[in-house]
């Protein structure tokens, strides 16, 4: 073993990052969201970076994994997935994932989400040590930039009175005119040419009107709508019929593979998912039933960048499209997404990214979108550098929190403004 590549230290830093009041089917984003930054340090002085969810369950699982990794080579990535990581199955089973928008959490999903940050950090460290970009470790890039889609949200102008949070200049977006104004601002600032609306917030007819308004404002540009399973099969079919001429795809209109298969069979609109296909074990039923036509991969869900490529190859074999899902994330995750997306030949849809909504980051320089695209870095590793002062500041915010913000809970955040709010029972409409 090359001792220069031996792991001598692993640093775990939970942070709280500002988040605007973005609405979804569960409620509203909290003023701060937890993330976990992973640093893997080698004997040769290379430090690789990774990022994942920062909720307590993820942090508790990351700590023993960090201990297991010390003394191993950063090239021995396969061994990560063979390490015995104990998860309290009874406590995890039935709980919702961070944000509640991936369906029911399982022990395996939790493990993979934690492993993803370590895998990325190991690949970043390898790349830095060898002087190679991560995409070269994955087989090399097939494109020199990756297209991203503007992520539109219904949004309050500010967090509720009495809730501390960071101000933003986006303003409110609660009707079709507000959504179009938000889309224009994202297009002006970042050059996006495709648009995705997070739905499941208002009755379907209001969200249909918003999509039609977008189609009128941006004729011929790809549009998507994602209600996170808030609709019944009949409602999904009705919306699909009304938007058939303007949607690139409809994302998770209803919950579960059987219901998605019904909608797919009764509609000509392609269906995308990051809810009913989030593990390899869920692929068979969904593909054999033709329940989805586009899988939105997420390296956090699937266990890292190599599994993302494996998923893309399976999709190609079945003639299923592939793109990328996004949850609230920082620049380390965006850099990782871009590196792996650059290596996937069958990536034919713009990827999602929350990054424009994040006003804070732990990098020395923010990653730029130009004409709606991110250039694929040729620098060693992920091509990004950690801002240690900013990392320390965001960690202090986490350390000083009384615990209420260390678990992402969009329903709890909504109850601050609407005390009677409960997580909606799906389907909602």
Tab-separated table of C-alpha atoms in Angstrom:
chain	number	residue	atom	x	y	z
A	1	UNK	CA	0.000	0.000	0.000
A	2	UNK	CA	1.240	3.481	-0.853
A	3	UNK	CA	1.633	4.974	2.617
A	4	UNK	CA	1.217	8.480	1.214
A	5	UNK	CA	-2.431	7.557	0.566
A	6	UNK	CA	-3.067	6.196	4.071
A	7	UNK	CA	-5.813	8.005	5.976
A	8	UNK	CA	-4.377	9.574	9.136
A	9	UNK	CA	-7.327	11.722	10.188
A	10	UNK	CA	-11.020	12.223	9.436
A	11	UNK	CA	-12.705	15.456	10.503
A	12	UNK	CA	-16.466	15.766	10.818
A	13	UNK	CA	-17.933	19.266	11.031
A	14	UNK	CA	-21.708	19.727	11.326
A	15	UNK	CA	-22.930	23.158	10.234
A	16	UNK	CA	-26.160	25.114	10.024
A	17	UNK	CA	-26.614	26.945	6.729
A	18	UNK	CA	-29.112	29.699	5.972
A	19	UNK	CA	-32.155	28.598	3.981
A	20	UNK	CA	-34.951	30.806	2.603
A	21	UNK	CA	-38.653	30.151	3.392
A	22	UNK	CA	-39.280	27.818	0.432
A	23	UNK	CA	-42.606	25.966	0.466
A	24	UNK	CA	-43.233	22.325	-0.368
A	25	UNK	CA	-45.748	19.548	0.249
A	26	UNK	CA	-44.479	19.037	3.812
A	27	UNK	CA	-44.434	22.668	4.888
A	28	UNK	CA	-41.644	25.243	4.650
A	29	UNK	CA	-37.864	25.200	4.904
A	30	UNK	CA	-36.448	26.113	8.296
A	31	UNK	CA	-34.320	29.300	8.510
A	32	UNK	CA	-31.221	27.089	8.795
A	33	UNK	CA	-30.590	23.580	7.528
A	34	UNK	CA	-28.038	21.059	8.899
A	35	UNK	CA	-25.227	19.747	6.712
A	36	UNK	CA	-22.194	17.628	7.535
A	37	UNK	CA	-18.758	18.389	6.068
A	38	UNK	CA	-16.318	15.457	5.924
A	39	UNK	CA	-12.547	15.890	5.572
A	40	UNK	CA	-10.349	12.856	4.899
A	41	UNK	CA	-6.627	13.577	5.471
A	42	UNK	CA	-3.861	11.391	4.058
A	43	UNK	CA	-0.304	10.827	5.272
A	44	UNK	CA	0.911	12.625	2.151
A	45	UNK	CA	-0.961	15.780	3.105
A	46	UNK	CA	-3.943	15.542	0.727
A	47	UNK	CA	-7.315	16.458	2.233
A	48	UNK	CA	-10.463	15.264	0.479
A	49	UNK	CA	-13.876	16.876	1.014
A	50	UNK	CA	-17.358	15.372	1.190
A	51	UNK	CA	-20.787	16.637	2.211
A	52	UNK	CA	-24.104	15.105	3.233
A	53	UNK	CA	-27.118	15.648	5.485
A	54	UNK	CA	-26.269	16.899	8.963
A	55	UNK	CA	-29.216	15.632	10.988
A	56	UNK	CA	-28.335	13.719	14.171
A	57	UNK	CA	-28.907	10.224	12.728
A	58	UNK	CA	-26.424	10.928	9.917
A	59	UNK	CA	-23.874	12.447	12.275
A	60	UNK	CA	-24.076	9.551	14.728
A	61	UNK	CA	-23.432	7.052	11.933
A	62	UNK	CA	-20.587	9.123	10.479
A	63	UNK	CA	-18.564	9.098	13.699
A	64	UNK	CA	-17.815	5.330	13.820
A	65	UNK	CA	-17.249	5.317	10.063
A	66	UNK	CA	-14.606	8.023	10.498
A	67	UNK	CA	-12.851	5.865	13.088
A	68	UNK	CA	-12.948	2.802	10.800
A	69	UNK	CA	-11.385	4.753	7.947
A	70	UNK	CA	-8.213	5.811	9.759
A	71	UNK	CA	-5.315	3.560	8.754
A	72	UNK	CA	-6.889	2.524	5.456
A	73	UNK	CA	-5.953	3.743	1.987
A	74	UNK	CA	-8.169	6.333	0.309
A	75	UNK	CA	-8.048	4.083	-2.757
A	76	UNK	CA	-9.825	1.281	-0.880
A	77	UNK	CA	-13.256	2.787	-1.443
A	78	UNK	CA	-14.991	-0.579	-1.882
A	79	UNK	CA	-14.107	-1.459	1.701
A	80	UNK	CA	-16.249	1.423	2.959
A	81	UNK	CA	-19.368	-0.410	1.880
A	82	UNK	CA	-18.346	-3.565	3.712
A	83	UNK	CA	-17.886	-1.936	7.075
A	84	UNK	CA	-20.456	-2.939	9.658
A	85	UNK	CA	-22.340	0.229	10.562
A	86	UNK	CA	-24.922	-0.359	13.269
A	87	UNK	CA	-28.253	1.414	12.868
A	88	UNK	CA	-31.151	1.191	15.300
A	89	UNK	CA	-33.634	-0.323	12.837
A	90	UNK	CA	-36.648	0.208	15.094
A	91	UNK	CA	-35.906	3.899	15.583
A	92	UNK	CA	-35.193	4.561	11.902
A	93	UNK	CA	-38.003	2.456	10.426
A	94	UNK	CA	-41.057	4.526	9.499
A	95	UNK	CA	-39.398	7.900	10.001
A	96	UNK	CA	-39.342	10.376	7.136
A	97	UNK	CA	-36.086	11.409	5.546
A	98	UNK	CA	-34.644	14.888	5.901
A	99	UNK	CA	-37.344	17.156	4.558
A	100	UNK	CA	-39.787	14.259	4.280
A	101	UNK	CA	-39.615	14.289	0.482
A	102	UNK	CA	-37.975	10.948	-0.224
A	103	UNK	CA	-40.571	8.763	1.411
A	104	UNK	CA	-39.919	6.475	4.347
A	105	UNK	CA	-36.360	6.225	5.594
A	106	UNK	CA	-34.684	2.845	6.009
A	107	UNK	CA	-31.443	1.812	7.666
A	108	UNK	CA	-29.867	1.071	4.274
A	109	UNK	CA	-30.850	4.458	2.860
A	110	UNK	CA	-29.365	6.138	5.915
A	111	UNK	CA	-26.108	4.214	5.565
A	112	UNK	CA	-25.768	5.087	1.882
A	113	UNK	CA	-26.376	8.778	2.517
A	114	UNK	CA	-23.535	8.811	5.043
A	115	UNK	CA	-21.234	6.629	2.934
A	116	UNK	CA	-21.711	8.999	-0.009
A	117	UNK	CA	-19.846	11.811	1.765
A	118	UNK	CA	-16.933	9.529	2.654
A	119	UNK	CA	-16.720	8.089	-0.861
A	120	UNK	CA	-16.614	11.583	-2.378
A	121	UNK	CA	-13.985	12.693	0.156
A	122	UNK	CA	-11.828	9.647	-0.651
A	123	UNK	CA	-12.087	10.294	-4.392
A	124	UNK	CA	-11.269	13.973	-3.835
A	125	UNK	CA	-8.204	13.017	-1.770
A	126	UNK	CA	-7.079	10.524	-4.444
A	127	UNK	CA	-7.424	13.155	-7.139
A	128	UNK	CA	-5.482	15.722	-5.153
A	129	UNK	CA	-2.709	13.222	-4.401
A	130	UNK	CA	-2.456	12.072	-8.010
A	131	UNK	CA	-2.995	15.462	-9.651
A	132	UNK	CA	-6.153	14.245	-11.408
A	133	UNK	CA	-9.737	15.568	-11.430
A	134	UNK	CA	-12.334	13.230	-9.933
A	135	UNK	CA	-13.916	12.679	-13.351
A	136	UNK	CA	-10.637	11.093	-14.509
A	137	UNK	CA	-10.915	8.593	-11.638
A	138	UNK	CA	-14.415	7.757	-12.913
A	139	UNK	CA	-13.288	7.110	-16.478
A	140	UNK	CA	-13.065	10.631	-17.876
A	141	UNK	CA	-15.522	13.311	-18.905
A	142	UNK	CA	-17.743	13.142	-21.979
A	143	UNK	CA	-18.738	16.842	-21.748
A	144	UNK	CA	-16.916	19.955	-20.616
A	145	UNK	CA	-19.883	21.558	-18.846
A	146	UNK	CA	-23.056	20.317	-17.156
A	147	UNK	CA	-26.462	21.917	-17.654
A	148	UNK	CA	-28.628	22.751	-14.645
A	149	UNK	CA	-32.270	23.733	-14.387
A	150	UNK	CA	-33.692	26.703	-12.479
A	151	UNK	CA	-35.412	25.351	-9.358
A	152	UNK	CA	-38.568	27.385	-8.733
A	153	UNK	CA	-40.368	27.443	-5.397
A	154	UNK	CA	-43.468	28.949	-3.950
A	155	UNK	CA	-41.949	31.190	-1.334
A	156	UNK	CA	-42.771	33.561	1.479
A	157	UNK	CA	-41.124	36.969	1.465
A	158	UNK	CA	-39.501	36.211	4.829
A	159	UNK	CA	-39.519	33.689	7.634
A	160	UNK	CA	-42.364	34.168	10.151
A	161	UNK	CA	-42.180	36.959	12.735
A	162	UNK	CA	-40.089	35.973	15.704
A	163	UNK	CA	-38.033	33.434	13.755
A	164	UNK	CA	-34.389	34.349	13.368
A	165	UNK	CA	-33.082	33.878	9.881
A	166	UNK	CA	-31.071	35.557	7.162
A	167	UNK	CA	-32.739	38.101	4.834
A	168	UNK	CA	-32.855	37.450	1.094
A	169	UNK	CA	-33.669	39.561	-1.939
A	170	UNK	CA	-35.825	37.029	-3.777
A	171	UNK	CA	-39.175	38.257	-2.497
A	172	UNK	CA	-42.401	36.305	-2.242
A	173	UNK	CA	-43.744	33.980	-4.950
A	174	UNK	CA	-47.252	32.759	-4.175
A	175	UNK	CA	-49.059	32.948	-7.516
A	176	UNK	CA	-48.289	32.480	-11.230
A	177	UNK	CA	-47.005	36.042	-11.602
A	178	UNK	CA	-44.650	35.550	-8.659
A	179	UNK	CA	-43.339	32.276	-10.074
A	180	UNK	CA	-42.694	33.855	-13.474
A	181	UNK	CA	-40.897	36.790	-11.832
A	182	UNK	CA	-38.753	34.351	-9.859
A	183	UNK	CA	-37.942	32.412	-13.042
A	184	UNK	CA	-36.930	35.595	-14.847
A	185	UNK	CA	-34.608	36.534	-12.000
A	186	UNK	CA	-32.965	33.093	-11.989
A	187	UNK	CA	-32.571	33.236	-15.765
A	188	UNK	CA	-31.029	36.722	-15.604
A	189	UNK	CA	-28.608	35.858	-12.813
A	190	UNK	CA	-27.553	32.393	-13.921
A	191	UNK	CA	-28.652	31.926	-17.529
A	192	UNK	CA	-30.970	28.976	-16.901
A	193	UNK	CA	-33.030	27.875	-19.896
A	194	UNK	CA	-35.111	25.127	-18.270
A	195	UNK	CA	-37.345	25.434	-15.220
A	196	UNK	CA	-38.686	23.126	-12.521
A	197	UNK	CA	-41.491	24.134	-10.175
A	198	UNK	CA	-41.747	22.531	-6.740
A	199	UNK	CA	-45.470	21.827	-6.418
A	200	UNK	CA	-47.729	20.078	-3.949
A	201	UNK	CA	-48.224	23.384	-2.135
A	202	UNK	CA	-51.474	24.723	-3.591
A	203	UNK	CA	-54.463	23.008	-5.230
A	204	UNK	CA	-53.437	21.501	-8.585
A	205	UNK	CA	-55.351	24.013	-10.683
A	206	UNK	CA	-53.251	26.840	-9.242
A	207	UNK	CA	-50.019	25.033	-10.048
A	208	UNK	CA	-51.259	24.177	-13.548
A	209	UNK	CA	-51.875	27.903	-14.056
A	210	UNK	CA	-48.319	28.649	-12.920
A	211	UNK	CA	-46.862	26.188	-15.428
A	212	UNK	CA	-48.973	27.658	-18.231
A	213	UNK	CA	-47.725	31.113	-17.232
A	214	UNK	CA	-44.145	29.850	-17.429
A	215	UNK	CA	-44.818	28.327	-20.856
A	216	UNK	CA	-46.102	31.678	-22.062
A	217	UNK	CA	-43.154	33.578	-20.581
A	218	UNK	CA	-40.515	31.090	-21.805
A	219	UNK	CA	-41.906	29.564	-25.009
A	220	UNK	CA	-40.294	26.316	-26.083
A	221	UNK	CA	-38.084	25.985	-23.002
A	222	UNK	CA	-38.236	22.754	-20.950
A	223	UNK	CA	-40.603	22.829	-17.957
A	224	UNK	CA	-41.093	20.366	-15.102
A	225	UNK	CA	-43.501	20.112	-12.197
A	226	UNK	CA	-42.845	18.161	-8.981
A	227	UNK	CA	-45.678	17.860	-6.409
A	228	UNK	CA	-43.820	15.217	-4.341
A	229	UNK	CA	-46.594	12.633	-4.490
A	230	UNK	CA	-49.325	15.025	-3.325
A	231	UNK	CA	-51.885	13.897	-5.909
A	232	UNK	CA	-54.119	10.886	-6.398
A	233	UNK	CA	-53.956	8.903	-9.634
A	234	UNK	CA	-57.092	10.629	-11.083
A	235	UNK	CA	-55.706	14.072	-10.217
A	236	UNK	CA	-52.314	13.157	-11.707
A	237	UNK	CA	-53.958	12.038	-14.944
A	238	UNK	CA	-56.023	15.221	-15.121
A	239	UNK	CA	-52.994	17.458	-14.606
A	240	UNK	CA	-50.929	15.456	-17.097
A	241	UNK	CA	-53.627	15.918	-19.720
A	242	UNK	CA	-53.826	19.654	-19.067
A	243	UNK	CA	-50.052	20.122	-19.293
A	244	UNK	CA	-49.232	17.514	-21.935
A	245	UNK	CA	-48.174	20.103	-24.498
A	246	UNK	CA	-45.760	22.019	-22.239
A	247	UNK	CA	-44.093	19.579	-19.804
A	248	UNK	CA	-40.721	17.959	-20.366
A	249	UNK	CA	-41.698	15.561	-17.582
A	250	UNK	CA	-43.939	15.314	-14.526
A	251	UNK	CA	-42.023	14.335	-11.395
A	252	UNK	CA	-43.559	12.068	-8.728
A	253	UNK	CA	-47.155	13.237	-9.147
A	254	UNK	CA	-48.359	10.344	-6.977
A	255	UNK	CA	-46.789	8.015	-4.426
A	256	UNK	CA	-45.486	4.520	-5.073
A	257	UNK	CA	-44.599	2.456	-8.119
A	258	UNK	CA	-48.089	0.933	-8.643
A	259	UNK	CA	-49.749	4.368	-8.710
A	260	UNK	CA	-47.000	5.805	-10.925
A	261	UNK	CA	-47.496	2.894	-13.323
A	262	UNK	CA	-51.205	3.728	-13.571
A	263	UNK	CA	-50.431	7.344	-14.411
A	264	UNK	CA	-47.749	6.366	-16.920
A	265	UNK	CA	-50.140	3.968	-18.658
A	266	UNK	CA	-52.866	6.590	-18.899
A	267	UNK	CA	-50.764	9.573	-19.923
A	268	UNK	CA	-48.361	10.499	-22.662
A	269	UNK	CA	-46.326	12.730	-20.339
A	270	UNK	CA	-43.006	11.176	-19.215
A	271	UNK	CA	-42.820	10.570	-15.471
A	272	UNK	CA	-39.649	11.213	-13.454
A	273	UNK	CA	-38.882	10.094	-9.927
A	274	UNK	CA	-36.596	10.521	-6.976
A	275	UNK	CA	-39.129	8.952	-4.607
A	276	UNK	CA	-40.172	5.516	-5.861
A	277	UNK	CA	-36.728	4.585	-7.231
A	278	UNK	CA	-34.050	5.565	-4.724
A	279	UNK	CA	-32.348	2.181	-4.194
A	280	UNK	CA	-31.217	-0.570	-6.555
A	281	UNK	CA	-33.823	-2.906	-5.092
A	282	UNK	CA	-36.611	-0.615	-6.284
A	283	UNK	CA	-35.484	-0.569	-9.914
A	284	UNK	CA	-36.848	-3.922	-11.081
A	285	UNK	CA	-40.528	-3.333	-10.362
A	286	UNK	CA	-40.505	0.260	-11.585
A	287	UNK	CA	-38.782	-0.535	-14.869
A	288	UNK	CA	-40.725	-3.709	-15.626
A	289	UNK	CA	-43.998	-1.857	-15.034
A	290	UNK	CA	-42.814	1.157	-17.071
A	291	UNK	CA	-43.732	3.309	-14.085
A	292	UNK	CA	-40.997	5.889	-14.698
A	293	UNK	CA	-39.305	7.223	-17.785
A	294	UNK	CA	-36.637	9.347	-16.068
A	295	UNK	CA	-34.743	8.497	-12.869
A	296	UNK	CA	-33.381	11.484	-10.971
A	297	UNK	CA	-30.193	10.189	-9.420
A	298	UNK	CA	-28.711	11.710	-6.279
A	299	UNK	CA	-25.249	10.619	-5.175
A	300	UNK	CA	-26.234	11.209	-1.537
A	301	UNK	CA	-29.115	8.715	-1.868
A	302	UNK	CA	-27.290	6.114	-3.914
A	303	UNK	CA	-24.052	5.955	-1.955
A	304	UNK	CA	-21.711	8.105	-4.015
A	305	UNK	CA	-20.418	8.836	-7.476
A	306	UNK	CA	-19.556	5.310	-8.583
A	307	UNK	CA	-23.022	4.033	-7.708
A	308	UNK	CA	-24.450	6.973	-9.631
A	309	UNK	CA	-22.607	5.780	-12.724
A	310	UNK	CA	-23.832	2.229	-12.065
A	311	UNK	CA	-27.416	3.503	-11.890
A	312	UNK	CA	-26.984	5.436	-15.140
A	313	UNK	CA	-25.744	2.271	-16.891
A	314	UNK	CA	-28.813	0.325	-15.732
A	315	UNK	CA	-31.067	3.128	-16.957
A	316	UNK	CA	-29.345	3.044	-20.342
A	317	UNK	CA	-29.882	-0.712	-20.588
A	318	UNK	CA	-33.616	-0.284	-20.016
A	319	UNK	CA	-34.015	2.814	-22.170
A	320	UNK	CA	-34.901	4.931	-19.135
A	321	UNK	CA	-33.704	8.527	-18.997
A	322	UNK	CA	-31.477	9.809	-16.215
A	323	UNK	CA	-30.840	13.182	-14.646
A	324	UNK	CA	-30.021	14.459	-11.141
A	325	UNK	CA	-32.133	15.329	-8.132
A	326	UNK	CA	-31.120	18.001	-5.650
A	327	UNK	CA	-31.866	18.779	-2.032
A	328	UNK	CA	-30.512	21.741	-0.059
A	329	UNK	CA	-26.736	21.493	-0.536
A	330	UNK	CA	-23.494	23.432	-0.594
A	331	UNK	CA	-20.709	23.750	-3.137
A	332	UNK	CA	-18.912	20.519	-2.242
A	333	UNK	CA	-21.978	18.541	-3.325
A	334	UNK	CA	-22.445	20.674	-6.449
A	335	UNK	CA	-18.817	20.052	-7.418
A	336	UNK	CA	-19.303	16.306	-6.890
A	337	UNK	CA	-22.524	16.306	-8.920
A	338	UNK	CA	-20.798	18.122	-11.758
A	339	UNK	CA	-17.811	15.761	-11.789
A	340	UNK	CA	-19.930	12.623	-12.036
A	341	UNK	CA	-22.483	14.170	-14.419
A	342	UNK	CA	-19.607	14.943	-16.776
A	343	UNK	CA	-18.936	11.187	-17.094
A	344	UNK	CA	-22.498	9.979	-17.801
A	345	UNK	CA	-23.126	9.630	-21.564
A	346	UNK	CA	-26.904	9.222	-21.258
A	347	UNK	CA	-27.514	12.393	-19.241
A	348	UNK	CA	-30.006	14.105	-21.559
A	349	UNK	CA	-31.909	16.325	-19.102
A	350	UNK	CA	-30.639	19.345	-17.183
A	351	UNK	CA	-29.819	18.537	-13.541
A	352	UNK	CA	-31.564	20.057	-10.536
A	353	UNK	CA	-29.709	22.260	-8.056
A	354	UNK	CA	-30.758	24.176	-4.942
A	355	UNK	CA	-27.396	25.952	-4.926
A	356	UNK	CA	-28.646	29.356	-6.159
A	357	UNK	CA	-30.882	29.475	-3.080
A	358	UNK	CA	-27.971	29.017	-0.663
A	359	UNK	CA	-26.484	32.380	0.326
A	360	UNK	CA	-23.752	30.726	2.415
A	361	UNK	CA	-21.058	28.211	1.539
A	362	UNK	CA	-17.926	26.647	2.981
A	363	UNK	CA	-15.800	27.188	-0.139
A	364	UNK	CA	-13.303	29.956	-0.779
A	365	UNK	CA	-15.091	30.694	-4.081
A	366	UNK	CA	-18.688	29.987	-5.018
A	367	UNK	CA	-19.252	27.731	-8.002
A	368	UNK	CA	-20.529	29.741	-10.961
A	369	UNK	CA	-23.390	29.043	-13.342
A	370	UNK	CA	-22.831	30.498	-16.793
A	371	UNK	CA	-25.600	30.157	-19.356
A	372	UNK	CA	-27.214	27.702	-16.961
A	373	UNK	CA	-24.162	25.459	-16.922
A	374	UNK	CA	-21.267	24.627	-14.595
A	375	UNK	CA	-17.863	24.092	-16.178
A	376	UNK	CA	-16.223	20.768	-15.374
A	377	UNK	CA	-13.116	21.501	-13.338
A	378	UNK	CA	-9.800	20.059	-14.504
A	379	UNK	CA	-8.138	20.866	-11.189
A	380	UNK	CA	-7.070	17.942	-8.962
A	381	UNK	CA	-9.900	16.280	-7.063
A	382	UNK	CA	-13.188	18.178	-6.967
A	383	UNK	CA	-11.414	21.412	-7.813
A	384	UNK	CA	-12.707	23.317	-4.776
A	385	UNK	CA	-11.058	24.665	-1.618
A	386	UNK	CA	-12.423	24.867	1.917
A	387	UNK	CA	-12.882	28.249	3.598
A	388	UNK	CA	-11.949	27.334	7.155
A	389	UNK	CA	-13.116	30.602	8.670
A	390	UNK	CA	-16.557	30.202	7.142
A	391	UNK	CA	-16.664	26.531	8.120
A	392	UNK	CA	-15.892	27.526	11.718
A	393	UNK	CA	-18.556	30.240	11.702
A	394	UNK	CA	-21.275	27.915	10.440
A	395	UNK	CA	-20.184	25.249	12.917
A	396	UNK	CA	-20.462	27.766	15.776
A	397	UNK	CA	-24.044	28.404	14.707
A	398	UNK	CA	-24.673	24.653	14.953
A	399	UNK	CA	-22.911	24.373	18.335
A	400	UNK	CA	-24.879	27.300	19.772
A	401	UNK	CA	-28.252	25.998	18.591
A	402	UNK	CA	-30.507	24.552	21.276
A	403	UNK	CA	-31.188	21.480	19.162
A	404	UNK	CA	-34.361	22.592	17.392
A	405	UNK	CA	-32.608	23.283	14.097
A	406	UNK	CA	-30.285	20.273	14.097
A	407	UNK	CA	-33.064	18.130	12.588
A	408	UNK	CA	-34.633	19.300	9.369
A	409	UNK	CA	-38.405	19.317	9.818
A	410	UNK	CA	-40.417	21.322	7.300
A	411	UNK	CA	-43.707	20.555	9.057
A	412	UNK	CA	-42.395	21.900	12.365
A	413	UNK	CA	-41.195	25.030	10.608
A	414	UNK	CA	-44.658	25.530	9.121
A	415	UNK	CA	-46.272	25.228	12.567
A	416	UNK	CA	-44.487	28.409	13.630
A	417	UNK	CA	-46.666	30.302	11.162
A	418	UNK	CA	-49.696	27.984	11.263
A	419	UNK	CA	-49.909	26.343	14.731
A	420	UNK	CA	-52.466	23.786	13.585
A	421	UNK	CA	-50.373	22.527	10.663
A	422	UNK	CA	-49.827	18.800	10.429
A	423	UNK	CA	-47.850	16.856	7.855
A	424	UNK	CA	-50.442	16.335	5.104
A	425	UNK	CA	-51.743	12.843	4.448
A	426	UNK	CA	-50.966	11.869	0.848
A	427	UNK	CA	-52.562	12.052	-1.579
A	428	UNK	CA	-53.565	15.539	-0.600
A	429	UNK	CA	-55.660	16.196	-3.706
